[in-house]
Amino acid sequence: MIKVGITHGDYNGIGYEVILKVLSEPAIFDLFTPVIYGSPQVLSYYRKMLDINTTTPINIIKKGSEAQDGLINIVATSEEGVEVKVSPGEPSRYAGTLAARALMDARADLVDGAIDAVVTAPINKDTIQSSDFSHHGHTEFFSEPFPDHRHMMLFVSGDLRVAVVTSHCPLKDVSSKLTKELVYQNIIDLEQTLKRDFGVIKPRIAVLGLNPHSGENGLLGTEEINVITPALEAAWQEDKFVFGPISPDGFWGSHMYENFDAVLAMYHDQGLIPFKLMAMEVGVNVTCGLPVVRTSPDHGTAYDIAGEGRANEESMRNAIYQAIDIIRHRERYDEARQNPLKKRFVERGHDNIKLDLMGDSDEH
Protein backbone atom coordinates (compact mmCIF):
# COMPACT_ATOMS: atom_id res chain seq x y z
CA MET A 1 0.00 0.00 0.00
CA ILE A 2 1.25 3.49 -0.84
CA LYS A 3 2.22 5.46 2.28
CA VAL A 4 1.38 9.15 2.12
CA GLY A 5 2.78 11.43 4.80
CA ILE A 6 0.62 14.43 5.74
CA THR A 7 2.19 17.28 7.71
CA HIS A 8 -0.26 19.12 9.93
CA GLY A 9 0.90 22.65 9.05
CA ASP A 10 -0.07 25.44 11.43
CA TYR A 11 -2.39 23.76 13.93
CA ASN A 12 -4.23 27.03 14.59
CA GLY A 13 -5.31 27.07 10.95
CA ILE A 14 -7.61 24.72 9.03
CA GLY A 15 -5.03 21.94 8.52
CA TYR A 16 -6.48 19.43 10.98
CA GLU A 17 -10.03 20.14 9.87
CA VAL A 18 -9.38 19.33 6.21
CA ILE A 19 -7.19 16.33 7.07
CA LEU A 20 -9.83 14.84 9.37
CA LYS A 21 -12.64 15.47 6.91
CA VAL A 22 -10.75 13.56 4.21
CA LEU A 23 -9.90 10.71 6.57
CA SER A 24 -13.49 10.45 7.77
CA GLU A 25 -14.27 8.59 4.51
CA PRO A 26 -13.59 4.88 5.20
CA ALA A 27 -13.14 4.03 1.50
CA ILE A 28 -10.12 6.28 1.23
CA PHE A 29 -8.03 3.78 3.23
CA ASP A 30 -8.29 1.41 0.26
CA LEU A 31 -6.12 3.85 -1.73
CA PHE A 32 -3.29 4.67 0.66
CA THR A 33 -1.96 4.45 4.20
CA PRO A 34 -1.98 7.88 5.89
CA VAL A 35 0.90 8.97 8.10
CA ILE A 36 0.18 12.27 9.85
CA TYR A 37 3.14 14.24 11.19
CA GLY A 38 1.71 16.29 14.04
CA SER A 39 0.23 16.24 17.51
CA PRO A 40 -2.13 13.51 18.75
CA GLN A 41 -3.48 16.03 21.30
CA VAL A 42 -4.37 18.58 18.65
CA LEU A 43 -5.89 15.95 16.38
CA SER A 44 -8.15 14.77 19.21
CA TYR A 45 -9.05 18.37 20.07
CA TYR A 46 -10.27 19.18 16.57
CA ARG A 47 -12.02 15.85 16.12
CA LYS A 48 -14.10 16.48 19.24
CA MET A 49 -14.61 20.21 18.77
CA LEU A 50 -15.73 19.90 15.14
CA ASP A 51 -17.55 16.61 15.74
CA ILE A 52 -15.84 14.92 12.80
CA ASN A 53 -16.77 11.26 12.85
CA THR A 54 -13.55 9.33 12.22
CA THR A 55 -14.09 5.81 13.51
CA THR A 56 -10.72 4.61 12.21
CA PRO A 57 -8.33 3.87 15.11
CA ILE A 58 -5.34 6.15 15.79
CA ASN A 59 -1.91 4.52 15.76
CA ILE A 60 0.87 6.61 17.36
CA ILE A 61 4.26 5.74 15.89
CA LYS A 62 7.83 7.06 15.87
CA LYS A 63 8.67 6.60 12.18
CA GLY A 64 6.75 6.33 8.95
CA SER A 65 8.13 2.84 8.45
CA GLU A 66 6.00 1.67 11.42
CA ALA A 67 2.73 2.74 9.78
CA GLN A 68 -0.01 0.12 9.48
CA ASP A 69 -2.58 -0.14 6.70
CA GLY A 70 -6.17 0.76 7.58
CA LEU A 71 -5.23 3.02 10.52
CA ILE A 72 -4.68 6.74 11.01
CA ASN A 73 -0.99 6.65 11.81
CA ILE A 74 0.54 9.69 13.48
CA VAL A 75 4.19 10.53 14.12
CA ALA A 76 4.07 12.72 17.24
CA THR A 77 5.93 16.04 16.98
CA SER A 78 4.86 17.48 20.35
CA GLU A 79 6.76 16.51 23.48
CA GLU A 80 5.16 13.80 25.55
CA GLY A 81 3.50 15.23 28.65
CA VAL A 82 3.58 18.82 27.34
CA GLU A 83 0.14 20.35 26.85
CA VAL A 84 -0.37 22.05 23.50
CA LYS A 85 -2.50 25.18 23.62
CA VAL A 86 -4.80 25.39 20.61
CA SER A 87 -6.16 28.82 19.64
CA PRO A 88 -7.92 28.53 16.27
CA GLY A 89 -7.33 31.58 14.11
CA GLU A 90 -4.47 32.94 16.22
CA PRO A 91 -0.85 32.59 15.03
CA SER A 92 1.67 31.47 17.63
CA ARG A 93 5.37 30.73 17.72
CA TYR A 94 4.83 27.29 19.22
CA ALA A 95 2.47 26.39 16.41
CA GLY A 96 5.26 27.41 14.04
CA THR A 97 7.75 25.30 15.98
CA LEU A 98 5.58 22.17 15.71
CA ALA A 99 4.90 22.87 12.03
CA ALA A 100 8.66 22.93 11.42
CA ARG A 101 9.20 19.71 13.40
CA ALA A 102 6.50 17.97 11.40
CA LEU A 103 8.16 19.01 8.15
CA MET A 104 11.61 17.90 9.29
CA ASP A 105 10.34 14.49 10.44
CA ALA A 106 8.36 13.98 7.24
CA ARG A 107 11.26 15.00 5.01
CA ALA A 108 13.60 12.62 6.81
CA ASP A 109 11.17 9.73 6.32
CA LEU A 110 10.61 10.71 2.68
CA VAL A 111 14.32 10.81 1.88
CA ASP A 112 14.84 7.47 3.68
CA GLY A 113 12.01 5.83 1.72
CA ALA A 114 9.89 5.19 4.83
CA ILE A 115 6.97 6.91 3.08
CA ASP A 116 6.23 7.32 -0.64
CA ALA A 117 5.04 10.93 -0.76
CA VAL A 118 4.34 13.96 1.40
CA VAL A 119 1.27 16.19 1.36
CA THR A 120 1.76 19.41 3.31
CA ALA A 121 -1.01 21.31 5.07
CA PRO A 122 -0.54 25.12 5.01
CA ILE A 123 1.96 26.85 7.27
CA ASN A 124 2.43 30.40 8.49
CA LYS A 125 5.67 31.49 6.80
CA ASP A 126 6.34 33.99 9.59
CA THR A 127 5.81 31.94 12.77
CA ILE A 128 7.67 28.94 11.36
CA GLN A 129 10.93 30.85 10.94
CA SER A 130 13.68 29.89 13.36
CA SER A 131 17.32 28.83 13.46
CA ASP A 132 16.13 25.34 12.45
CA PHE A 133 13.82 26.49 9.66
CA SER A 134 14.75 29.49 7.51
CA HIS A 135 13.11 28.69 4.17
CA HIS A 136 10.73 30.79 2.09
CA GLY A 137 8.32 27.89 1.83
CA HIS A 138 7.73 24.17 1.36
CA THR A 139 9.24 24.07 -2.13
CA GLU A 140 12.63 25.32 -1.01
CA PHE A 141 12.59 23.11 2.09
CA PHE A 142 11.93 19.85 0.25
CA SER A 143 14.44 20.64 -2.49
CA GLU A 144 17.27 21.22 0.02
CA PRO A 145 18.43 17.54 0.23
CA PHE A 146 18.71 17.45 -3.58
CA PRO A 147 21.08 20.26 -4.60
CA ASP A 148 21.75 18.63 -7.99
CA HIS A 149 18.05 18.71 -8.97
CA ARG A 150 16.24 21.74 -10.30
CA HIS A 151 12.82 22.29 -8.76
CA MET A 152 9.69 24.06 -9.93
CA MET A 153 6.26 24.94 -8.54
CA LEU A 154 3.41 23.55 -10.63
CA PHE A 155 -0.23 24.29 -9.82
CA VAL A 156 -2.73 21.72 -11.02
CA SER A 157 -6.50 21.50 -11.34
CA GLY A 158 -7.63 18.84 -13.80
CA ASP A 159 -6.08 19.66 -17.18
CA LEU A 160 -5.09 23.16 -16.07
CA ARG A 161 -1.41 23.20 -15.10
CA VAL A 162 0.51 26.41 -14.38
CA ALA A 163 4.24 26.65 -13.65
CA VAL A 164 6.30 29.75 -12.85
CA VAL A 165 9.88 30.57 -13.87
CA THR A 166 10.52 32.77 -10.82
CA SER A 167 8.53 31.70 -7.78
CA HIS A 168 9.00 33.43 -4.39
CA CYS A 169 10.79 36.42 -5.87
CA PRO A 170 10.07 40.14 -5.33
CA LEU A 171 8.46 41.65 -8.40
CA LYS A 172 11.20 44.26 -8.76
CA ASP A 173 13.78 41.46 -9.17
CA VAL A 174 11.95 39.35 -11.75
CA SER A 175 13.37 40.99 -14.88
CA SER A 176 16.97 40.76 -13.69
CA LYS A 177 16.55 37.08 -12.83
CA LEU A 178 15.12 36.08 -16.20
CA THR A 179 17.72 34.71 -18.60
CA LYS A 180 17.48 32.75 -21.81
CA GLU A 181 19.06 29.79 -20.06
CA LEU A 182 16.62 29.91 -17.13
CA VAL A 183 13.51 30.12 -19.33
CA TYR A 184 14.83 27.38 -21.64
CA GLN A 185 15.61 25.06 -18.72
CA ASN A 186 12.16 25.60 -17.24
CA ILE A 187 10.61 24.62 -20.56
CA ILE A 188 12.68 21.43 -20.67
CA ASP A 189 11.96 20.59 -17.02
CA LEU A 190 8.24 21.26 -17.41
CA GLU A 191 8.00 19.06 -20.48
CA GLN A 192 9.75 16.20 -18.68
CA THR A 193 7.44 16.61 -15.67
CA LEU A 194 4.38 16.43 -17.90
CA LYS A 195 5.67 13.22 -19.47
CA ARG A 196 6.84 11.38 -16.36
CA ASP A 197 4.48 12.69 -13.66
CA PHE A 198 1.30 13.25 -15.68
CA GLY A 199 1.53 10.77 -18.56
CA VAL A 200 1.36 13.40 -21.33
CA ILE A 201 3.08 11.89 -24.37
CA LYS A 202 3.82 15.04 -26.41
CA PRO A 203 3.18 18.07 -24.17
CA ARG A 204 1.96 21.37 -25.58
CA ILE A 205 3.31 24.25 -23.50
CA ALA A 206 2.24 27.89 -23.66
CA VAL A 207 4.91 30.40 -22.60
CA LEU A 208 3.70 33.81 -21.43
CA GLY A 209 5.45 37.10 -22.07
CA LEU A 210 6.67 39.27 -19.20
CA ASN A 211 5.43 42.69 -20.26
CA PRO A 212 1.98 44.03 -21.21
CA HIS A 213 1.07 42.85 -24.70
CA SER A 214 4.29 40.79 -24.66
CA GLY A 215 6.32 43.97 -25.06
CA GLU A 216 4.73 45.21 -28.32
CA ASN A 217 7.92 44.41 -30.28
CA GLY A 218 10.10 46.25 -27.78
CA LEU A 219 7.88 49.26 -27.20
CA LEU A 220 6.85 48.09 -23.70
CA GLY A 221 9.91 46.05 -22.79
CA THR A 222 12.60 43.94 -24.43
CA GLU A 223 12.60 40.75 -22.33
CA GLU A 224 10.44 38.97 -24.92
CA ILE A 225 12.94 39.80 -27.68
CA ASN A 226 16.18 39.27 -25.78
CA VAL A 227 15.27 36.45 -23.37
CA ILE A 228 12.01 34.59 -23.93
CA THR A 229 12.01 34.23 -27.74
CA PRO A 230 15.62 32.96 -27.87
CA ALA A 231 14.71 30.38 -25.20
CA LEU A 232 11.71 29.29 -27.27
CA GLU A 233 13.84 29.02 -30.40
CA ALA A 234 16.31 26.79 -28.57
CA ALA A 235 13.42 24.55 -27.46
CA TRP A 236 11.99 24.48 -31.00
CA GLN A 237 15.35 23.19 -32.21
CA GLU A 238 14.81 20.21 -29.92
CA ASP A 239 11.33 19.53 -31.33
CA LYS A 240 9.46 20.79 -28.26
CA PHE A 241 5.85 21.88 -28.71
CA VAL A 242 6.18 25.32 -27.10
CA PHE A 243 4.32 28.43 -28.16
CA GLY A 244 4.88 32.09 -27.29
CA PRO A 245 5.64 34.53 -25.96
CA ILE A 246 1.89 35.06 -25.54
CA SER A 247 0.33 38.21 -24.10
CA PRO A 248 -0.90 37.11 -20.64
CA ASP A 249 -4.13 39.12 -20.47
CA GLY A 250 -5.45 37.88 -23.80
CA PHE A 251 -4.27 34.37 -23.05
CA TRP A 252 -6.28 34.08 -19.84
CA GLY A 253 -9.20 36.17 -20.98
CA SER A 254 -9.81 34.19 -24.18
CA HIS A 255 -9.47 30.77 -22.49
CA MET A 256 -6.46 29.91 -24.68
CA TYR A 257 -5.13 27.83 -21.79
CA GLU A 258 -7.70 25.16 -22.68
CA ASN A 259 -5.61 24.34 -25.79
CA PHE A 260 -2.43 23.51 -23.86
CA ASP A 261 -1.18 20.86 -21.44
CA ALA A 262 0.61 23.45 -19.32
CA VAL A 263 1.32 27.16 -19.01
CA LEU A 264 4.72 28.62 -18.12
CA ALA A 265 4.36 32.05 -16.49
CA MET A 266 7.29 34.36 -15.86
CA TYR A 267 6.47 35.23 -12.24
CA HIS A 268 4.29 34.16 -9.32
CA ASP A 269 1.18 36.34 -9.60
CA GLN A 270 1.09 36.24 -13.41
CA GLY A 271 0.26 32.55 -13.22
CA LEU A 272 -1.33 32.15 -9.82
CA ILE A 273 -3.90 34.93 -9.75
CA PRO A 274 -5.81 33.47 -12.71
CA PHE A 275 -5.24 29.93 -11.46
CA LYS A 276 -6.64 30.69 -8.01
CA LEU A 277 -9.58 32.56 -9.47
CA MET A 278 -10.50 29.33 -11.23
CA ALA A 279 -9.37 26.69 -8.75
CA MET A 280 -8.77 28.18 -5.29
CA GLU A 281 -10.71 25.50 -3.41
CA VAL A 282 -9.74 22.50 -5.53
CA GLY A 283 -6.23 23.21 -6.88
CA VAL A 284 -3.02 21.43 -5.93
CA ASN A 285 0.56 22.68 -5.61
CA VAL A 286 3.12 20.15 -6.88
CA THR A 287 6.87 20.40 -6.35
CA CYS A 288 8.38 19.19 -9.63
CA GLY A 289 11.86 18.07 -10.59
CA LEU A 290 12.74 16.18 -7.40
CA PRO A 291 13.20 12.42 -6.98
CA VAL A 292 10.57 12.55 -4.21
CA VAL A 293 6.86 13.43 -4.45
CA ARG A 294 5.44 16.43 -2.59
CA THR A 295 2.06 18.09 -3.07
CA SER A 296 -0.11 20.46 -1.06
CA PRO A 297 -3.55 22.07 -1.08
CA ASP A 298 -3.73 25.36 -2.94
CA HIS A 299 -4.84 27.49 0.00
CA GLY A 300 -3.41 29.01 3.14
CA THR A 301 -4.05 28.62 6.85
CA ALA A 302 -7.45 30.39 6.56
CA TYR A 303 -7.32 31.76 10.10
CA ASP A 304 -10.58 33.62 9.49
CA ILE A 305 -12.58 30.36 9.45
CA ALA A 306 -10.33 28.13 11.57
CA GLY A 307 -12.24 26.04 14.09
CA GLU A 308 -15.65 26.85 12.59
CA GLY A 309 -16.13 23.65 10.60
CA ARG A 310 -16.53 25.57 7.32
CA ALA A 311 -13.25 24.63 5.63
CA ASN A 312 -13.50 22.91 2.24
CA GLU A 313 -11.40 19.72 2.21
CA GLU A 314 -11.51 19.24 -1.58
CA SER A 315 -8.06 20.71 -2.20
CA MET A 316 -6.50 18.47 0.47
CA ARG A 317 -8.24 15.42 -1.00
CA ASN A 318 -7.03 16.37 -4.49
CA ALA A 319 -3.48 16.87 -3.20
CA ILE A 320 -3.47 13.33 -1.81
CA TYR A 321 -4.93 11.90 -5.01
CA GLN A 322 -2.41 13.85 -7.10
CA ALA A 323 0.50 12.47 -5.07
CA ILE A 324 -0.77 8.92 -5.60
CA ASP A 325 -1.25 9.54 -9.32
CA ILE A 326 2.29 10.89 -9.69
CA ILE A 327 3.75 7.85 -7.94
CA ARG A 328 1.88 5.54 -10.32
CA HIS A 329 2.74 7.59 -13.42
CA ARG A 330 6.42 7.51 -12.50
CA GLU A 331 6.35 3.77 -11.97
CA ARG A 332 4.79 3.20 -15.40
CA TYR A 333 7.08 5.70 -17.12
CA ASP A 334 10.26 4.25 -15.60
CA GLU A 335 9.19 0.64 -16.17
CA ALA A 336 8.52 1.32 -19.84
CA ARG A 337 12.06 2.67 -20.23
CA GLN A 338 13.96 -0.10 -18.50
CA ASN A 339 16.31 -2.13 -20.73
CA PRO A 340 15.19 -0.45 -23.97
CA LEU A 341 15.99 -2.00 -27.33
CA LYS A 342 18.83 -0.30 -29.14
CA LYS A 343 17.70 2.12 -31.78
CA ARG A 344 17.41 1.13 -35.37
CA PHE A 345 18.78 3.91 -37.50
CA VAL A 346 19.79 4.70 -41.04
CA GLU A 347 23.01 6.57 -41.65
CA ARG A 348 22.99 8.06 -45.12
CA GLY A 349 26.23 8.95 -46.89
CA HIS A 350 27.20 9.72 -50.44
CA ASP A 351 27.96 6.13 -51.33
CA ASN A 352 26.33 3.89 -48.74
CA ILE A 353 23.50 3.37 -46.26
CA LYS A 354 24.40 1.93 -42.89
CA LEU A 355 21.80 -0.03 -40.89
CA ASP A 356 22.27 -0.79 -37.21
CA LEU A 357 19.82 -3.20 -35.59
CA MET A 358 20.46 -4.41 -32.03
CA GLY A 359 24.12 -3.50 -32.34
CA ASP A 360 24.81 -5.47 -35.57
CA SER A 361 25.64 -3.46 -38.66
CA ASP A 362 26.03 -4.27 -42.34
CA GLU A 363 27.05 -2.00 -45.16
CA HIS A 364 25.19 -2.11 -48.46
XYZ file of C-alpha atoms in Angstrom:
364
model
C 0.000 0.000 0.000
C 1.253 3.489 -0.837
C 2.225 5.461 2.278
C 1.382 9.150 2.119
C 2.783 11.432 4.799
C 0.620 14.425 5.737
C 2.190 17.276 7.707
C -0.263 19.122 9.929
C 0.902 22.647 9.047
C -0.072 25.445 11.431
C -2.393 23.757 13.931
C -4.227 27.035 14.585
C -5.310 27.074 10.945
C -7.605 24.716 9.029
C -5.029 21.936 8.519
C -6.482 19.430 10.977
C -10.027 20.135 9.875
C -9.384 19.333 6.207
C -7.195 16.334 7.073
C -9.831 14.843 9.370
C -12.641 15.470 6.911
C -10.748 13.564 4.206
C -9.897 10.708 6.566
C -13.492 10.445 7.770
C -14.272 8.594 4.514
C -13.592 4.883 5.200
C -13.141 4.028 1.505
C -10.116 6.278 1.234
C -8.034 3.784 3.227
C -8.289 1.412 0.258
C -6.121 3.846 -1.731
C -3.292 4.667 0.657
C -1.963 4.450 4.200
C -1.982 7.877 5.893
C 0.903 8.968 8.102
C 0.180 12.270 9.848
C 3.137 14.244 11.187
C 1.706 16.290 14.038
C 0.228 16.236 17.513
C -2.134 13.506 18.751
C -3.475 16.026 21.300
C -4.375 18.580 18.650
C -5.886 15.948 16.375
C -8.154 14.771 19.213
C -9.046 18.368 20.073
C -10.272 19.180 16.568
C -12.019 15.846 16.122
C -14.104 16.482 19.244
C -14.613 20.207 18.768
C -15.727 19.897 15.140
C -17.548 16.606 15.737
C -15.841 14.918 12.800
C -16.765 11.258 12.846
C -13.554 9.333 12.215
C -14.094 5.815 13.507
C -10.725 4.608 12.205
C -8.327 3.874 15.110
C -5.344 6.147 15.785
C -1.910 4.522 15.758
C 0.867 6.610 17.362
C 4.262 5.744 15.885
C 7.825 7.064 15.869
C 8.673 6.595 12.178
C 6.749 6.332 8.948
C 8.132 2.836 8.451
C 6.002 1.671 11.416
C 2.731 2.743 9.785
C -0.012 0.120 9.479
C -2.581 -0.136 6.703
C -6.167 0.759 7.581
C -5.232 3.015 10.517
C -4.681 6.744 11.007
C -0.989 6.647 11.806
C 0.537 9.688 13.481
C 4.185 10.530 14.123
C 4.071 12.723 17.236
C 5.927 16.036 16.977
C 4.857 17.478 20.355
C 6.756 16.513 23.485
C 5.157 13.795 25.552
C 3.503 15.234 28.648
C 3.580 18.817 27.339
C 0.138 20.353 26.847
C -0.371 22.052 23.500
C -2.505 25.180 23.622
C -4.804 25.386 20.607
C -6.160 28.820 19.637
C -7.925 28.528 16.268
C -7.328 31.577 14.114
C -4.466 32.944 16.216
C -0.850 32.586 15.028
C 1.674 31.474 17.629
C 5.374 30.731 17.725
C 4.830 27.293 19.220
C 2.474 26.390 16.406
C 5.258 27.409 14.039
C 7.751 25.300 15.977
C 5.576 22.175 15.712
C 4.902 22.875 12.027
C 8.664 22.929 11.423
C 9.202 19.706 13.403
C 6.495 17.974 11.398
C 8.164 19.013 8.147
C 11.608 17.904 9.286
C 10.337 14.495 10.438
C 8.363 13.984 7.242
C 11.262 14.999 5.015
C 13.600 12.623 6.815
C 11.174 9.728 6.320
C 10.606 10.707 2.681
C 14.324 10.806 1.877
C 14.841 7.473 3.681
C 12.008 5.835 1.725
C 9.887 5.190 4.829
C 6.971 6.915 3.077
C 6.234 7.318 -0.638
C 5.044 10.926 -0.755
C 4.338 13.961 1.401
C 1.266 16.195 1.358
C 1.757 19.413 3.310
C -1.008 21.312 5.074
C -0.543 25.115 5.013
C 1.958 26.847 7.270
C 2.426 30.403 8.487
C 5.667 31.492 6.802
C 6.336 33.994 9.592
C 5.815 31.944 12.765
C 7.669 28.936 11.362
C 10.932 30.853 10.935
C 13.684 29.891 13.360
C 17.318 28.828 13.464
C 16.134 25.340 12.449
C 13.816 26.491 9.656
C 14.754 29.490 7.508
C 13.106 28.685 4.173
C 10.733 30.790 2.089
C 8.322 27.888 1.828
C 7.734 24.166 1.359
C 9.239 24.071 -2.133
C 12.633 25.318 -1.011
C 12.590 23.110 2.090
C 11.933 19.846 0.253
C 14.445 20.638 -2.488
C 17.273 21.215 0.022
C 18.431 17.544 0.230
C 18.709 17.448 -3.578
C 21.082 20.263 -4.604
C 21.747 18.633 -7.989
C 18.055 18.706 -8.969
C 16.238 21.740 -10.302
C 12.822 22.287 -8.763
C 9.691 24.055 -9.928
C 6.261 24.942 -8.539
C 3.406 23.550 -10.627
C -0.233 24.287 -9.815
C -2.734 21.715 -11.023
C -6.499 21.499 -11.345
C -7.632 18.843 -13.797
C -6.079 19.658 -17.180
C -5.088 23.164 -16.071
C -1.411 23.204 -15.102
C 0.510 26.410 -14.379
C 4.239 26.652 -13.650
C 6.297 29.747 -12.848
C 9.877 30.570 -13.872
C 10.520 32.771 -10.821
C 8.532 31.704 -7.775
C 9.000 33.433 -4.394
C 10.795 36.417 -5.871
C 10.066 40.140 -5.326
C 8.455 41.647 -8.405
C 11.202 44.261 -8.756
C 13.779 41.458 -9.173
C 11.950 39.350 -11.746
C 13.371 40.990 -14.879
C 16.974 40.758 -13.694
C 16.553 37.083 -12.825
C 15.118 36.083 -16.197
C 17.725 34.710 -18.597
C 17.476 32.750 -21.808
C 19.065 29.786 -20.056
C 16.616 29.906 -17.133
C 13.515 30.118 -19.327
C 14.829 27.384 -21.635
C 15.614 25.063 -18.723
C 12.162 25.605 -17.242
C 10.612 24.620 -20.562
C 12.679 21.428 -20.670
C 11.957 20.586 -17.025
C 8.244 21.259 -17.413
C 8.002 19.055 -20.481
C 9.754 16.197 -18.681
C 7.441 16.605 -15.668
C 4.380 16.427 -17.905
C 5.673 13.222 -19.468
C 6.843 11.382 -16.356
C 4.481 12.687 -13.662
C 1.302 13.246 -15.678
C 1.527 10.766 -18.559
C 1.355 13.405 -21.329
C 3.080 11.889 -24.370
C 3.825 15.044 -26.405
C 3.185 18.068 -24.168
C 1.959 21.370 -25.584
C 3.310 24.251 -23.501
C 2.236 27.893 -23.656
C 4.908 30.404 -22.597
C 3.702 33.813 -21.429
C 5.447 37.104 -22.068
C 6.671 39.269 -19.203
C 5.426 42.691 -20.263
C 1.979 44.029 -21.208
C 1.071 42.849 -24.703
C 4.294 40.785 -24.662
C 6.316 43.965 -25.061
C 4.731 45.211 -28.323
C 7.916 44.407 -30.280
C 10.102 46.246 -27.778
C 7.879 49.264 -27.196
C 6.845 48.090 -23.696
C 9.907 46.048 -22.792
C 12.604 43.943 -24.432
C 12.596 40.750 -22.334
C 10.438 38.974 -24.920
C 12.937 39.803 -27.682
C 16.178 39.273 -25.783
C 15.269 36.448 -23.366
C 12.014 34.594 -23.928
C 12.006 34.230 -27.737
C 15.625 32.958 -27.875
C 14.713 30.376 -25.202
C 11.714 29.287 -27.266
C 13.839 29.024 -30.398
C 16.313 26.786 -28.566
C 13.416 24.553 -27.456
C 11.994 24.485 -30.996
C 15.349 23.194 -32.213
C 14.811 20.206 -29.917
C 11.327 19.530 -31.333
C 9.464 20.791 -28.259
C 5.851 21.876 -28.709
C 6.182 25.316 -27.102
C 4.316 28.435 -28.157
C 4.883 32.088 -27.287
C 5.640 34.529 -25.960
C 1.894 35.065 -25.537
C 0.326 38.212 -24.102
C -0.900 37.106 -20.636
C -4.129 39.115 -20.468
C -5.450 37.881 -23.798
C -4.266 34.368 -23.049
C -6.278 34.075 -19.839
C -9.201 36.174 -20.981
C -9.813 34.192 -24.182
C -9.468 30.766 -22.493
C -6.465 29.912 -24.683
C -5.129 27.826 -21.786
C -7.695 25.164 -22.684
C -5.605 24.338 -25.787
C -2.425 23.507 -23.864
C -1.178 20.860 -21.442
C 0.605 23.452 -19.316
C 1.320 27.160 -19.013
C 4.716 28.619 -18.124
C 4.362 32.048 -16.488
C 7.294 34.361 -15.856
C 6.472 35.227 -12.239
C 4.292 34.163 -9.318
C 1.178 36.341 -9.603
C 1.086 36.241 -13.409
C 0.261 32.552 -13.221
C -1.332 32.151 -9.818
C -3.902 34.933 -9.749
C -5.814 33.469 -12.714
C -5.239 29.931 -11.457
C -6.637 30.687 -8.010
C -9.582 32.557 -9.471
C -10.504 29.329 -11.232
C -9.366 26.687 -8.752
C -8.770 28.183 -5.291
C -10.707 25.496 -3.409
C -9.738 22.495 -5.529
C -6.234 23.207 -6.875
C -3.017 21.430 -5.927
C 0.558 22.683 -5.612
C 3.122 20.149 -6.879
C 6.869 20.405 -6.349
C 8.381 19.194 -9.633
C 11.857 18.068 -10.589
C 12.741 16.177 -7.403
C 13.202 12.418 -6.984
C 10.566 12.552 -4.209
C 6.864 13.435 -4.451
C 5.443 16.428 -2.594
C 2.061 18.092 -3.065
C -0.113 20.457 -1.058
C -3.554 22.068 -1.083
C -3.726 25.362 -2.942
C -4.842 27.491 0.003
C -3.412 29.009 3.143
C -4.055 28.621 6.846
C -7.448 30.390 6.556
C -7.319 31.758 10.099
C -10.579 33.618 9.490
C -12.577 30.362 9.446
C -10.325 28.126 11.567
C -12.241 26.041 14.086
C -15.646 26.846 12.589
C -16.128 23.650 10.596
C -16.527 25.569 7.322
C -13.251 24.633 5.627
C -13.504 22.914 2.242
C -11.403 19.724 2.205
C -11.512 19.244 -1.577
C -8.062 20.712 -2.197
C -6.499 18.466 0.471
C -8.239 15.425 -1.004
C -7.030 16.366 -4.486
C -3.478 16.869 -3.199
C -3.473 13.333 -1.814
C -4.935 11.900 -5.013
C -2.413 13.848 -7.096
C 0.495 12.467 -5.066
C -0.772 8.921 -5.597
C -1.250 9.539 -9.323
C 2.292 10.894 -9.694
C 3.746 7.852 -7.938
C 1.879 5.545 -10.321
C 2.736 7.593 -13.424
C 6.423 7.509 -12.501
C 6.345 3.769 -11.974
C 4.787 3.204 -15.400
C 7.084 5.702 -17.119
C 10.261 4.250 -15.599
C 9.193 0.637 -16.172
C 8.518 1.324 -19.842
C 12.057 2.667 -20.228
C 13.964 -0.105 -18.495
C 16.308 -2.128 -20.731
C 15.194 -0.451 -23.970
C 15.993 -1.999 -27.333
C 18.832 -0.298 -29.141
C 17.699 2.120 -31.776
C 17.411 1.125 -35.373
C 18.784 3.908 -37.496
C 19.788 4.697 -41.038
C 23.012 6.566 -41.649
C 22.986 8.057 -45.122
C 26.230 8.953 -46.891
C 27.198 9.715 -50.436
C 27.961 6.130 -51.328
C 26.329 3.893 -48.739
C 23.500 3.372 -46.262
C 24.398 1.931 -42.891
C 21.801 -0.027 -40.888
C 22.274 -0.787 -37.210
C 19.821 -3.197 -35.590
C 20.460 -4.407 -32.032
C 24.118 -3.496 -32.340
C 24.806 -5.467 -35.565
C 25.640 -3.460 -38.663
C 26.029 -4.273 -42.336
C 27.054 -2.002 -45.162
C 25.189 -2.106 -48.458
